[in-house]
Amino acid sequence: MEEFDGMEGFGGQDRLPRRGELIDAKVVVVDDRGLWLSVGSTKYDAHLPIEEMTDDLAEKLKNGEIKEGDTVKVVVSGIKRDPNEGTTVITVSQKDLYRREIVEKLLRAKEEGEIIRVKPTKVEPNRKGVIVDFGYDVRGFIPASQLDTRFVPPEKLDRYVGRNMRVKVLRVNPRRGDAVLSARAVLKDEMERRKKEFFEKTKPGDIVRGRVVRVTDEDVIVELEKGVIGKVPFEELDWRPIKNPQSFVKRGDVVRAYVMDIDPETEEIKLSMKLAKPNPWEKFAEKYPVGSQVSGRVLKVTPKVLVIKVGNVVGIVPRSEMTWKKVFNPEDMFKRGDYVKAIVKEVDVDNQRAVFSIKAALPDPWENIEEHYPVGSIVEGEVKTIKDFGAFVEIGDGIEGLVPRRHISWKSFENIEDVVKVGDKVKVKIIGIIIPERKISLSIKDAMPDPYKEYKKQHNKGTLVKGKVKEVQDRGLVIELTPDVDGFMPLSQVSKDKVENLEESFPVGTEIEAKIIGFDDRGRLVRLSRRVIEEEKEMEEVRQYIPQDDDKPHGSFKLGDMLEDLLNNKGE
């Protein structure tokens, strides 16, 4: 590569020089307008005007540093003969010499394909490229299409002014003193050279660097060298799943990648960014073996699993491992962003799968269960689930027991929901524990006094009571005496008179006054009679109208005695 900073010497001659000839001339006269030079034999003199001097020589002349006898290299620019005087005046120039030298070097660079260094000085007036000033009226032009590997738009031309560039010479016009240059040719040659070197030295398993040039719908395009393109499939971006690749990497990002496959013939390169990083799963498995306790951040909550992040690893907590509770709503217990402690249950490095247990990091509520909840004790709990066969009640954190249907209530019912509902706070009695099966049997009704027995204690046979018709049956009426105690009035005890239509005469909800005539312990019913009350009332009315004669013999007939005996016999 040659720099345009000097000229090669040319030998002087004693003959009359020709126009365009290079000569070494001696200074014979120094004046304000220039120099008079001897160009061979003494009869030929040449004049070098100041305007044709180089800046360096003109500065020396101004400073008085030029003296007679000094040698100056010039080019003959003109020869004038004066026939009258018989003299010949030769005009010479230093600038033409340098201009000629520059053009020759440009021609040589073009022929040899040599690369030269230039620095553009301005943008071409029509903004079609940039101008390079070689000096001495020699200019170079770099079209916008030759400034880079791609066409440079007019608005971006200014950024190339003042930039050091390496170019090749495409064309030279010696007469006009201009040349067309190309940086693109240099860049393309270098690109091809680097591309060849890249494919020669790069092999699968190598780590390379590149710049992201585009993100498509399937992969990330990375430029490893000018003209060398590799592709990173989305699944190879990172060890963790990337939902939005466009936000994970952006155009212009510099990335490291692992060469998975490379084909010099097709120039196809498959890359992996994740393989260029340490495998977080291997590190995790080494640092946290199964059974280790870890802390993780909740990323997602679903009814079946929690997704948590522990370090650089994402794993799951199955529903069965979230809590010791049997009935719960994960969304009520966990929120995205929560930090939880968990035990490592499983790590599969090859399949990138990790399973954690939150409940294993908590105390087991079944330890010493019989000490905390001895059989026979009464505790308070919350109804969590209702099934046809019973209700599940939580009596402690992670401790649930079953209240069988027969232990729900002392009174009869069709639907459990008619007695208790999910969310109700209830008192229960612990009636059994099976530790190996983690089962507890509970009773709601045994946690309270038997309402039937309490009622029986407080009400004797013959007591007058009130109630409401709860149900009309073919054989009698079911009477609700209290919310927990029912009575039954047989059809024969409804009235002393014949009742044609029991349902019409005593619709559900009718308030009835009756007398207790007995107790059915097996059926847990109080036997009632309305007829007894009617007959007693009738007997009382008879007594008011038929006087009793205590003086008559004992064998005599008494209507009152007869009625009283009759009533007593029917009440038994």
XYZ file of C-alpha atoms in Angstrom:
572
model
C 0.000 0.000 0.000
C 1.448 3.441 -0.998
C 0.859 6.802 0.640
C 0.695 9.972 -1.439
C 3.339 11.838 0.513
C 6.336 12.086 -1.834
C 7.761 11.778 -5.320
C 10.488 9.774 -6.934
C 13.398 11.758 -8.387
C 14.055 12.302 -12.034
C 17.491 13.107 -13.531
C 18.142 16.479 -15.245
C 19.360 16.818 -18.864
C 21.509 19.391 -20.857
C 19.244 19.512 -23.893
C 16.118 21.641 -24.385
C 13.499 19.829 -22.304
C 10.129 18.750 -23.604
C 6.789 19.770 -22.172
C 5.780 17.443 -19.357
C 9.337 16.368 -18.709
C 10.604 16.065 -15.142
C 13.861 17.852 -14.428
C 16.163 18.820 -11.574
C 16.780 22.561 -11.913
C 19.211 24.867 -10.104
C 18.135 28.176 -8.632
C 19.901 31.076 -10.393
C 17.741 34.037 -9.359
C 15.386 34.540 -6.417
C 12.742 37.291 -6.648
C 9.315 38.082 -5.150
C 7.421 36.475 -8.029
C 9.202 33.164 -7.949
C 12.437 31.488 -8.925
C 14.550 31.496 -12.072
C 16.065 28.134 -12.687
C 18.747 26.688 -14.899
C 17.399 23.678 -16.755
C 20.467 22.402 -18.517
C 22.882 24.483 -20.615
C 23.196 28.049 -19.447
C 21.316 29.420 -22.398
C 18.010 27.861 -21.191
C 16.358 29.350 -18.128
C 13.012 28.434 -16.592
C 10.651 30.401 -14.397
C 8.784 28.845 -11.450
C 5.955 31.205 -10.362
C 4.918 31.204 -6.706
C 1.441 29.944 -7.630
C 2.984 26.802 -9.147
C 5.097 26.036 -6.092
C 4.179 23.580 -3.415
C 3.063 25.114 -0.159
C 6.278 23.959 1.441
C 8.531 25.615 -1.162
C 6.458 28.808 -1.137
C 6.815 29.006 2.629
C 10.602 28.598 2.368
C 10.732 31.339 -0.274
C 8.746 33.636 1.965
C 11.090 32.966 4.874
C 14.207 33.542 2.745
C 15.334 29.960 3.040
C 15.871 29.526 -0.739
C 19.252 30.570 -2.173
C 21.090 30.397 -5.457
C 22.487 26.992 -6.254
C 19.657 25.060 -4.561
C 18.128 22.258 -6.631
C 14.392 22.129 -7.216
C 12.470 19.276 -8.853
C 9.920 20.553 -11.378
C 7.958 19.539 -14.448
C 8.036 21.524 -17.696
C 4.628 23.110 -18.197
C 5.408 25.359 -21.181
C 8.140 26.546 -23.630
C 8.078 29.960 -25.300
C 10.567 31.150 -27.947
C 11.131 34.855 -28.777
C 12.416 35.077 -32.373
C 13.182 38.764 -32.022
C 15.246 38.325 -28.926
C 16.457 34.899 -29.878
C 15.651 33.596 -26.427
C 13.612 30.698 -25.083
C 11.569 30.940 -21.849
C 10.651 27.714 -20.153
C 7.757 27.653 -17.643
C 7.886 24.969 -14.967
C 5.590 23.834 -12.150
C 5.947 21.852 -8.964
C 2.179 21.262 -8.616
C 1.922 19.556 -11.985
C 4.749 17.314 -10.875
C 2.895 16.191 -7.785
C -0.385 15.942 -9.676
C 1.277 13.701 -12.209
C 2.813 11.579 -9.489
C -0.539 11.153 -7.725
C -2.297 10.148 -10.936
C 0.452 7.639 -11.727
C 0.136 6.071 -8.317
C -3.636 5.853 -8.718
C -3.182 4.156 -12.083
C -0.673 1.725 -10.608
C -3.019 0.979 -7.671
C -5.854 0.267 -10.113
C -3.751 -2.080 -12.230
C -2.382 -3.990 -9.250
C -5.645 -4.021 -7.253
C -3.835 -2.294 -4.437
C -5.666 -0.969 -1.374
C -5.016 2.671 -0.488
C -6.001 4.708 2.556
C -8.094 7.837 2.127
C -10.138 10.262 4.200
C -13.223 11.819 2.525
C -13.291 15.609 2.879
C -16.870 16.431 1.893
C -20.148 15.152 0.504
C -20.589 15.427 -3.267
C -22.891 18.425 -4.063
C -25.669 16.210 -5.444
C -25.278 13.868 -2.444
C -24.469 10.904 -4.615
C -21.354 10.056 -2.650
C -18.308 11.598 -0.960
C -15.208 13.394 -2.283
C -11.570 12.555 -1.498
C -9.043 15.377 -2.048
C -5.624 13.973 -3.001
C -4.268 17.492 -3.449
C -2.978 19.332 -6.515
C -6.422 19.223 -8.165
C -6.637 15.443 -8.024
C -9.942 14.184 -6.617
C -11.404 10.847 -5.796
C -15.126 10.032 -5.739
C -16.695 7.234 -3.685
C -20.298 6.639 -4.850
C -22.938 5.932 -2.193
C -23.180 2.378 -3.534
C -19.450 1.841 -2.883
C -19.158 3.293 0.613
C -20.224 0.117 2.411
C -21.509 -3.359 1.727
C -24.945 -1.815 1.253
C -26.079 1.376 -0.426
C -25.733 4.388 1.874
C -28.753 6.738 1.692
C -28.097 10.466 1.160
C -29.019 11.413 4.716
C -26.252 9.165 6.088
C -23.394 10.324 3.836
C -22.121 12.914 6.317
C -21.035 10.246 8.780
C -18.392 9.079 6.279
C -16.725 12.504 5.973
C -13.435 12.540 7.904
C -13.444 8.780 8.384
C -10.274 6.838 7.585
C -11.180 4.366 4.875
C -9.505 1.624 2.885
C -10.486 1.623 -0.772
C -9.669 0.203 -4.187
C -9.334 2.280 -7.353
C -12.017 1.405 -9.916
C -11.325 4.015 -12.626
C -8.791 6.849 -13.262
C -9.048 9.768 -15.714
C -5.460 11.134 -15.996
C -6.478 14.138 -18.090
C -9.141 15.300 -15.661
C -7.216 14.171 -12.619
C -10.013 12.237 -10.965
C -10.674 8.665 -9.880
C -13.602 6.495 -8.796
C -12.925 4.611 -5.570
C -14.665 1.747 -3.746
C -14.657 0.789 -0.089
C -17.227 -1.893 -0.856
C -14.720 -3.844 -2.941
C -12.320 -3.937 0.004
C -15.064 -4.924 2.438
C -16.312 -7.687 0.142
C -12.817 -9.096 -0.287
C -12.271 -9.017 3.453
C -15.696 -10.510 4.028
C -14.956 -13.405 1.692
C -11.549 -13.919 3.277
C -12.975 -13.896 6.800
C -15.853 -16.108 5.759
C -13.411 -18.636 4.326
C -11.265 -18.492 7.451
C -14.342 -18.860 9.660
C -15.583 -22.001 7.944
C -12.063 -23.452 7.885
C -11.415 -23.030 11.595
C -14.907 -23.269 13.147
C -16.298 -26.666 14.093
C -19.249 -28.011 16.127
C -18.742 -27.413 19.827
C -16.974 -24.075 19.394
C -18.180 -20.954 21.190
C -18.640 -17.945 18.915
C -19.794 -14.354 19.267
C -22.133 -12.458 17.011
C -24.602 -9.637 16.690
C -28.361 -10.165 16.413
C -29.553 -8.820 13.062
C -33.135 -10.098 13.045
C -35.713 -12.043 15.079
C -38.104 -14.086 12.929
C -41.137 -16.173 13.846
C -38.960 -19.273 14.281
C -35.427 -18.274 15.171
C -32.900 -15.544 15.892
C -30.548 -14.536 13.065
C -26.997 -13.800 14.261
C -24.177 -12.303 12.152
C -20.925 -13.952 13.233
C -18.749 -12.269 10.590
C -19.631 -10.027 7.676
C -21.596 -12.387 5.449
C -21.514 -15.259 7.966
C -24.986 -15.901 9.359
C -26.078 -18.356 12.040
C -29.539 -19.249 13.324
C -30.630 -19.841 16.918
C -33.928 -21.785 17.194
C -36.215 -20.421 19.906
C -35.844 -23.585 21.990
C -32.078 -22.960 22.090
C -32.292 -19.402 23.450
C -32.128 -20.302 27.119
C -32.372 -23.173 29.563
C -35.733 -21.839 30.711
C -38.723 -21.580 28.344
C -38.880 -18.229 26.556
C -42.452 -17.162 25.807
C -41.590 -13.945 24.002
C -38.289 -14.264 22.082
C -38.695 -10.732 20.690
C -38.325 -9.332 24.192
C -35.555 -11.761 25.191
C -33.182 -10.655 22.430
C -33.245 -7.552 20.270
C -31.560 -6.440 17.099
C -28.049 -5.220 17.854
C -27.511 -7.435 20.902
C -24.103 -9.129 21.061
C -24.515 -12.773 22.077
C -22.384 -15.854 22.766
C -23.464 -19.061 21.091
C -22.483 -22.714 20.879
C -22.005 -24.141 17.375
C -24.348 -27.120 17.123
C -23.855 -27.772 13.420
C -21.945 -26.091 10.567
C -21.945 -26.840 6.809
C -19.262 -24.947 4.791
C -20.875 -25.915 1.475
C -24.341 -24.540 2.222
C -22.928 -22.016 4.717
C -25.666 -23.012 7.168
C -24.857 -22.723 10.874
C -27.090 -23.886 13.719
C -26.391 -22.178 17.028
C -27.455 -22.537 20.652
C -27.272 -19.690 23.108
C -28.281 -21.880 26.034
C -25.450 -24.361 25.443
C -22.999 -21.472 25.659
C -24.073 -21.029 29.276
C -23.614 -23.400 32.222
C -26.509 -25.847 32.528
C -28.458 -24.553 35.544
C -30.061 -27.972 35.998
C -26.725 -29.679 36.532
C -25.683 -27.018 39.011
C -29.023 -27.234 40.788
C -28.930 -31.029 41.076
C -25.432 -30.816 42.506
C -26.246 -28.044 44.967
C -29.713 -29.249 46.000
C -30.016 -33.044 46.105
C -33.399 -34.625 46.779
C -34.477 -33.814 50.326
C -32.849 -30.379 50.405
C -34.846 -27.380 51.559
C -35.003 -24.443 49.156
C -36.709 -21.075 48.871
C -38.596 -20.247 45.688
C -40.737 -17.523 44.177
C -44.241 -18.330 42.932
C -44.552 -17.631 39.192
C -48.011 -19.076 38.543
C -50.944 -20.463 40.549
C -53.344 -23.016 39.060
C -55.866 -25.384 40.677
C -53.516 -28.338 40.118
C -49.955 -26.995 40.408
C -47.831 -24.098 41.562
C -45.017 -23.019 39.258
C -42.067 -21.764 41.302
C -38.587 -20.516 40.448
C -35.661 -21.647 42.579
C -32.451 -19.951 41.487
C -32.293 -20.400 37.713
C -34.556 -23.453 37.720
C -38.330 -23.496 37.288
C -40.269 -26.407 38.804
C -43.716 -27.358 40.049
C -45.466 -28.057 43.323
C -48.314 -30.552 42.718
C -51.580 -29.898 44.515
C -50.952 -32.874 46.784
C -47.699 -31.247 47.956
C -49.013 -27.726 48.584
C -50.378 -28.221 52.091
C -51.384 -30.803 54.665
C -54.972 -29.648 54.202
C -57.200 -31.896 52.147
C -59.643 -29.233 51.049
C -58.323 -25.854 49.958
C -58.209 -23.371 47.103
C -54.611 -22.729 45.947
C -55.508 -19.207 44.830
C -56.598 -18.392 48.385
C -53.294 -19.629 49.804
C -50.721 -18.466 47.243
C -50.212 -15.411 45.090
C -47.794 -14.725 42.267
C -44.608 -13.259 43.718
C -44.926 -15.058 47.068
C -41.786 -16.697 48.433
C -42.240 -20.219 49.770
C -40.047 -22.810 51.443
C -40.105 -26.256 49.895
C -38.351 -29.611 49.886
C -36.809 -31.001 46.691
C -38.752 -34.158 45.812
C -37.409 -34.874 42.327
C -34.852 -33.434 39.867
C -34.622 -34.706 36.274
C -31.671 -32.946 34.617
C -32.163 -34.505 31.166
C -35.833 -33.550 30.952
C -35.365 -30.316 32.911
C -38.038 -31.183 35.451
C -38.130 -30.439 39.163
C -40.828 -31.308 41.699
C -41.048 -29.608 45.079
C -43.129 -30.084 48.224
C -44.228 -27.187 50.381
C -46.024 -29.361 52.907
C -42.868 -31.432 53.460
C -41.194 -28.243 54.682
C -43.952 -27.811 57.280
C -44.439 -29.785 60.520
C -46.543 -32.922 60.047
C -49.796 -32.210 61.907
C -50.300 -35.959 62.416
C -47.296 -36.240 64.672
C -48.571 -36.876 68.226
C -52.116 -36.545 66.910
C -53.583 -38.548 69.823
C -52.026 -36.153 72.315
C -53.484 -33.100 70.644
C -56.830 -34.669 69.760
C -57.606 -37.523 72.178
C -60.633 -39.706 71.488
C -63.631 -38.367 73.388
C -62.496 -34.740 73.317
C -64.714 -32.052 71.870
C -63.181 -29.471 69.513
C -64.376 -26.807 67.128
C -63.926 -27.087 63.376
C -65.072 -25.804 60.018
C -67.138 -27.739 57.499
C -65.012 -28.007 54.345
C -66.799 -30.533 52.130
C -70.184 -32.222 52.118
C -70.775 -35.602 50.505
C -73.796 -37.919 50.532
C -72.115 -40.108 53.137
C -71.082 -37.311 55.492
C -69.279 -34.028 56.032
C -65.535 -33.344 56.231
C -64.609 -30.982 59.044
C -61.211 -29.334 59.499
C -60.329 -29.331 63.196
C -56.753 -28.058 62.799
C -54.258 -26.917 60.186
C -54.025 -29.925 57.882
C -56.249 -32.110 60.100
C -59.610 -33.151 58.688
C -62.049 -35.702 59.944
C -65.234 -37.256 58.633
C -68.593 -36.839 60.301
C -70.607 -39.819 59.010
C -74.178 -39.093 58.003
C -75.584 -40.818 61.079
C -73.508 -38.530 63.290
C -74.598 -35.274 61.691
C -77.662 -34.562 63.831
C -80.003 -36.002 66.426
C -82.975 -35.191 64.275
C -83.890 -36.884 61.017
C -83.102 -35.187 57.695
C -82.935 -35.908 53.991
C -80.065 -33.663 52.891
C -77.002 -32.947 54.989
C -77.042 -29.373 53.633
C -80.342 -28.911 55.489
C -78.402 -29.338 58.743
C -74.911 -27.929 58.058
C -73.320 -26.022 55.203
C -69.760 -25.580 53.928
C -68.087 -22.893 56.011
C -70.181 -23.520 59.140
C -68.319 -23.556 62.440
C -69.342 -26.648 64.395
C -68.377 -28.479 67.552
C -67.460 -32.108 67.050
C -66.549 -35.024 69.254
C -63.584 -37.190 68.278
C -64.910 -40.737 68.230
C -62.039 -42.562 66.507
C -58.504 -42.203 65.046
C -56.726 -44.503 62.562
C -53.161 -43.141 62.443
C -51.723 -45.334 59.600
C -54.568 -44.266 57.317
C -54.609 -40.686 58.651
C -58.321 -40.882 59.334
C -60.365 -39.316 62.119
C -64.019 -40.058 62.817
C -66.076 -37.217 64.238
C -69.581 -36.679 65.529
C -71.515 -33.452 65.612
C -74.501 -34.849 67.479
C -72.346 -36.455 70.196
C -70.769 -33.080 70.882
C -74.105 -31.833 72.258
C -76.701 -33.183 74.686
C -79.318 -35.549 73.254
C -82.293 -33.199 72.747
C -84.757 -36.094 72.942
C -83.435 -37.289 76.285
C -83.324 -33.738 77.620
C -86.895 -33.210 76.515
C -87.993 -36.456 78.121
C -86.382 -35.394 81.408
C -88.241 -32.126 81.402
C -91.672 -33.417 80.274
C -93.648 -36.130 82.055
C -96.478 -38.207 80.729
C -99.677 -36.153 80.817
C -97.853 -32.835 80.234
C -99.730 -30.427 78.020
C -97.511 -29.228 75.104
C -97.801 -27.235 71.904
C -96.302 -27.804 68.469
C -96.779 -27.355 64.749
C -97.762 -29.908 62.159
C -94.564 -30.871 60.400
C -95.868 -33.684 58.222
C -99.229 -35.296 57.490
C -99.109 -39.079 57.116
C -101.810 -41.660 56.470
C -101.414 -43.016 59.965
C -101.174 -39.706 61.803
C -99.445 -36.358 62.268
C -95.764 -35.563 62.860
C -95.602 -32.620 65.265
C -92.512 -30.439 65.712
C -92.224 -29.718 69.433
C -88.751 -28.126 69.279
C -86.298 -27.745 66.398
C -84.670 -31.013 67.549
C -87.617 -33.002 68.970
C -90.642 -34.326 67.107
C -93.796 -35.944 68.367
C -96.228 -38.296 66.709
C -99.989 -38.195 67.011
C -101.658 -41.416 65.761
C -104.779 -41.004 63.693
C -106.822 -42.463 66.564
C -105.556 -39.716 68.876
C -106.233 -36.782 66.585
C -109.870 -36.377 67.558
C -112.703 -38.195 69.268
C -114.704 -37.525 66.135
C -113.924 -39.102 62.782
C -111.638 -36.964 60.646
C -112.574 -37.290 56.967
C -109.529 -35.503 55.476
C -106.559 -35.211 57.797
C -104.526 -32.966 55.457
C -107.360 -30.474 55.019
C -108.181 -30.397 58.708
C -104.565 -30.124 59.853
C -102.399 -28.688 57.083
C -98.623 -28.397 57.617
C -97.878 -25.452 59.894
C -101.074 -25.759 61.938
C -100.408 -25.138 65.626
C -101.704 -27.959 67.817
C -102.042 -28.385 71.554
C -101.658 -31.958 72.719
C -100.966 -34.033 75.758
C -98.023 -36.402 76.155
C -99.321 -39.940 76.398
C -95.969 -41.736 76.134
C -92.436 -41.886 74.655
C -91.074 -43.976 71.757
C -87.377 -44.269 72.641
C -86.500 -46.373 69.612
C -88.090 -43.961 67.182
C -87.077 -40.971 69.363
C -90.635 -39.637 69.214
C -92.964 -38.203 71.848
C -96.401 -39.844 71.650
C -99.128 -37.220 71.609
C -102.899 -37.094 71.835
C -105.353 -34.380 71.016
C -108.311 -36.650 71.618
C -107.500 -36.968 75.326
C -107.823 -33.224 75.698
C -111.210 -33.262 73.945
C -112.521 -36.081 76.122
C -111.274 -34.464 79.308
C -112.991 -31.288 78.304
C -116.189 -33.171 77.582
C -116.014 -34.945 80.925
C -115.593 -31.633 82.660
C -118.680 -30.329 80.944
C -120.691 -33.418 82.007
C -119.615 -32.938 85.594
C -120.974 -29.450 85.531
C -124.458 -30.651 84.551
C -124.778 -33.968 86.466
C -124.402 -33.606 90.257
C -122.573 -36.361 92.132
C -124.368 -38.039 95.142
C -121.777 -39.242 97.578
C -124.471 -40.676 99.906
C -125.653 -43.347 97.467
C -124.482 -46.952 97.898
C -121.146 -47.814 96.292
C -122.756 -50.231 93.919
C -124.952 -47.596 92.421
C -124.300 -46.196 88.875
C -122.306 -42.934 88.507
C -121.846 -41.369 85.068
C -118.748 -39.395 86.149
C -117.006 -42.519 87.370
C -117.739 -44.240 84.124
C -116.324 -41.428 81.999
C -113.249 -41.096 84.138
C -112.519 -44.810 83.918
C -113.012 -44.697 80.176
C -110.576 -41.837 79.725
C -107.977 -43.447 81.920
C -108.182 -46.707 80.001
C -107.765 -44.980 76.623
C -104.785 -42.987 77.779
C -102.807 -46.066 78.721
